[in-house]
Coordinates of C-alpha atoms in Angstrom, one line a residue:
W1 CA -0.1 0.0 0.1
D2 CA 3.3 2.3 0.5
T3 CA 3.6 2.4 -3.3
I4 CA 0.0 3.7 -3.8
V5 CA 0.2 6.2 -2.0
R6 CA 3.4 7.3 -2.6
E7 CA 2.1 7.4 -6.2
G8 CA -1.4 8.6 -5.4
Q9 CA 0.8 11.4 -3.8
S10 CA 3.4 11.9 -6.6
L11 CA 0.7 11.7 -9.7
L12 CA -1.4 14.4 -7.7
R13 CA 1.0 16.9 -6.9
N14 CA 3.0 16.5 -10.2
L15 CA 0.1 17.4 -12.4
V16 CA -0.9 21.1 -9.7
E17 CA 2.7 21.3 -9.8
I18 CA 3.2 21.8 -14.0
E19 CA 3.4 25.8 -14.3
V20 CA 2.6 26.0 -17.3
P21 CA -2.1 26.1 -18.6
V22 CA -2.7 22.5 -18.8
I23 CA -5.6 21.9 -21.2
A24 CA -8.5 18.1 -22.0
A25 CA -10.1 17.6 -24.1
V26 CA -12.4 14.6 -22.2
N27 CA -13.5 12.8 -25.2
G28 CA -16.4 10.5 -23.8
P29 CA -17.0 8.4 -20.8
A30 CA -14.2 10.5 -18.0
F31 CA -15.2 7.5 -14.5
I32 CA -12.4 5.5 -13.1
H33 CA -10.0 9.2 -12.1
A34 CA -12.0 11.8 -13.7
E35 CA -10.8 14.0 -10.9
I36 CA -6.6 14.1 -13.7
A37 CA -8.7 16.2 -16.3
V38 CA -11.2 18.7 -14.5
L39 CA -7.9 20.3 -12.1
A40 CA -7.3 21.1 -15.6
D41 CA -7.4 24.7 -16.4
I42 CA -9.0 24.6 -19.7
V43 CA -10.9 21.4 -19.4
L44 CA -12.8 21.3 -22.6
A45 CA -16.1 17.8 -23.3
S46 CA -17.2 16.8 -26.5
E47 CA -21.5 15.6 -26.1
D48 CA -20.4 12.1 -25.1
A49 CA -18.4 13.3 -22.0
S50 CA -19.3 12.5 -18.9
F51 CA -17.9 12.5 -15.7
A52 CA -18.0 9.8 -13.0
D53 CA -16.4 8.3 -9.5
K54 CA -16.6 4.6 -10.2
A55 CA -13.7 3.5 -9.3
H56 CA -14.7 4.2 -5.0
A57 CA -17.7 4.1 -3.4
I58 CA -19.9 2.1 -5.3
S59 CA -17.7 -1.0 -5.6
G60 CA -17.1 -0.8 -2.1
V61 CA -13.4 1.4 -1.6
M62 CA -13.6 4.4 0.6
P63 CA -12.9 8.5 -1.8
G64 CA -9.8 9.0 -0.7
D65 CA -7.3 9.1 -3.5
G66 CA -7.8 13.0 -4.4
V67 CA -11.3 13.4 -5.2
Q68 CA -12.3 14.4 -1.6
A69 CA -10.5 17.2 -2.0
V70 CA -11.0 18.2 -6.2
W71 CA -14.6 17.4 -6.3
P72 CA -16.0 19.5 -3.4
M73 CA -14.5 22.1 -4.9
L74 CA -15.7 22.0 -8.2
L75 CA -19.2 20.9 -7.0
G76 CA -20.0 22.9 -4.0
P77 CA -19.7 20.3 -0.4
N78 CA -23.1 18.7 -0.4
R79 CA -22.8 18.2 -4.5
A80 CA -19.9 16.2 -4.2
R81 CA -20.5 14.0 -1.5
Y82 CA -23.6 12.5 -3.8
F83 CA -21.4 12.3 -6.6
L84 CA -18.8 11.0 -4.9
L85 CA -21.4 8.5 -2.9
T86 CA -23.9 7.2 -5.7
G87 CA -21.6 7.1 -8.9
Q88 CA -23.6 9.6 -10.0
E89 CA -22.6 11.0 -13.3
I90 CA -23.0 14.5 -14.8
G91 CA -22.8 14.8 -18.9
A92 CA -21.2 16.8 -20.8
R93 CA -24.2 19.3 -20.9
E94 CA -24.9 19.6 -17.2
A95 CA -20.6 19.9 -16.2
L96 CA -20.9 22.5 -18.8
A97 CA -23.9 24.2 -16.6
L98 CA -22.3 23.5 -13.6
G99 CA -18.6 25.1 -14.0
I100 CA -16.7 21.9 -14.3
V101 CA -15.6 21.7 -18.1
G102 CA -15.7 25.5 -20.2
E103 CA -16.9 24.4 -24.0
V104 CA -18.9 21.0 -25.1
L105 CA -18.0 20.9 -28.4
P106 CA -18.3 18.0 -31.6
A107 CA -15.9 15.1 -31.1
D108 CA -14.5 15.7 -33.7
A109 CA -13.8 19.6 -33.0
L110 CA -12.6 18.9 -29.8
L111 CA -8.7 18.5 -30.1
D112 CA -9.5 21.2 -33.0
R113 CA -10.5 23.6 -30.3
A114 CA -8.3 21.9 -27.8
W115 CA -4.9 22.6 -29.9
E116 CA -6.6 26.9 -30.6
H117 CA -6.6 27.4 -26.6
A118 CA -2.3 26.3 -27.1
R119 CA -1.4 28.4 -29.8
Q120 CA -3.7 31.2 -27.7
L121 CA -2.2 30.4 -24.9
A122 CA 1.6 29.8 -26.4
Q123 CA 1.9 33.2 -27.7
R124 CA 1.2 35.1 -24.9
P125 CA 4.7 36.1 -21.8
P126 CA 5.5 32.9 -20.9
L127 CA 5.8 34.5 -17.5
A128 CA 2.8 36.2 -17.5
M129 CA 0.6 31.9 -18.2
R130 CA 3.5 30.4 -15.8
Y131 CA 2.2 32.4 -12.3
A132 CA -1.6 32.8 -13.9
R133 CA -0.9 28.8 -13.5
M134 CA 0.5 28.5 -10.2
T135 CA -1.7 31.0 -8.6
L136 CA -4.8 29.8 -10.8
I137 CA -3.8 26.1 -9.2
A138 CA -3.1 27.5 -5.6
P139 CA -6.5 25.9 -3.8
L140 CA -6.1 23.5 -5.8
R141 CA -2.8 22.6 -4.6
E142 CA -3.6 23.7 -0.7
A143 CA -6.5 21.5 -0.4
L144 CA -4.5 18.4 -1.7
G145 CA -1.3 19.1 0.8
R146 CA -4.4 18.9 3.5
N147 CA -6.3 16.2 2.1
L148 CA -4.4 14.2 -0.5
A149 CA -1.9 11.8 2.5
P150 CA -5.0 11.5 5.1
G151 CA -7.3 10.7 2.5
L152 CA -5.1 7.3 0.1
V153 CA -4.0 6.3 3.2
M154 CA -8.2 5.7 4.6
E155 CA -8.9 4.3 2.2
G156 CA -5.7 1.6 2.3
M157 CA -6.9 0.9 5.6
A158 CA -10.3 1.0 4.5
I159 CA -9.8 -1.9 2.1
L160 CA -7.6 -4.0 4.5
A161 CA -10.7 -3.6 6.9
A162 CA -12.9 -5.3 4.0
M163 CA -10.0 -7.9 4.0
K164 CA -10.3 -10.0 6.9

């Protein structure tokens, strides 16, 4: 379990330590660790995209490897608890209305739009983009700093307890 805890922390911490804007293009269901995509600065979704946490509570696993920190910030505490405990699926249009994604596009236009954003960001002053990313991601970085390791440990304890 030590490896899972270390790698789980590294994955999300490394993502929020990237010092340039990050773009995610979600083309279809994101049901396992969708928090990775929604940690991006610009999140684009195809019309067929949907978001859920199918890897945890509905599978009998405690949601503790980052989802418990990310989703409450995006959805609010009550909605996030519902989302995480029920395995609720949020479709692309609802994700747009909730502010989880910035745009919903036809699948065949998704990557072109992501590259368009990338080219636009690349034309801006690099230092401004770096500092913008560092500032905008700070609340998520702080939440992960407080919640990621304890959540991973509790998840492991719950899994071990279930094995008895």
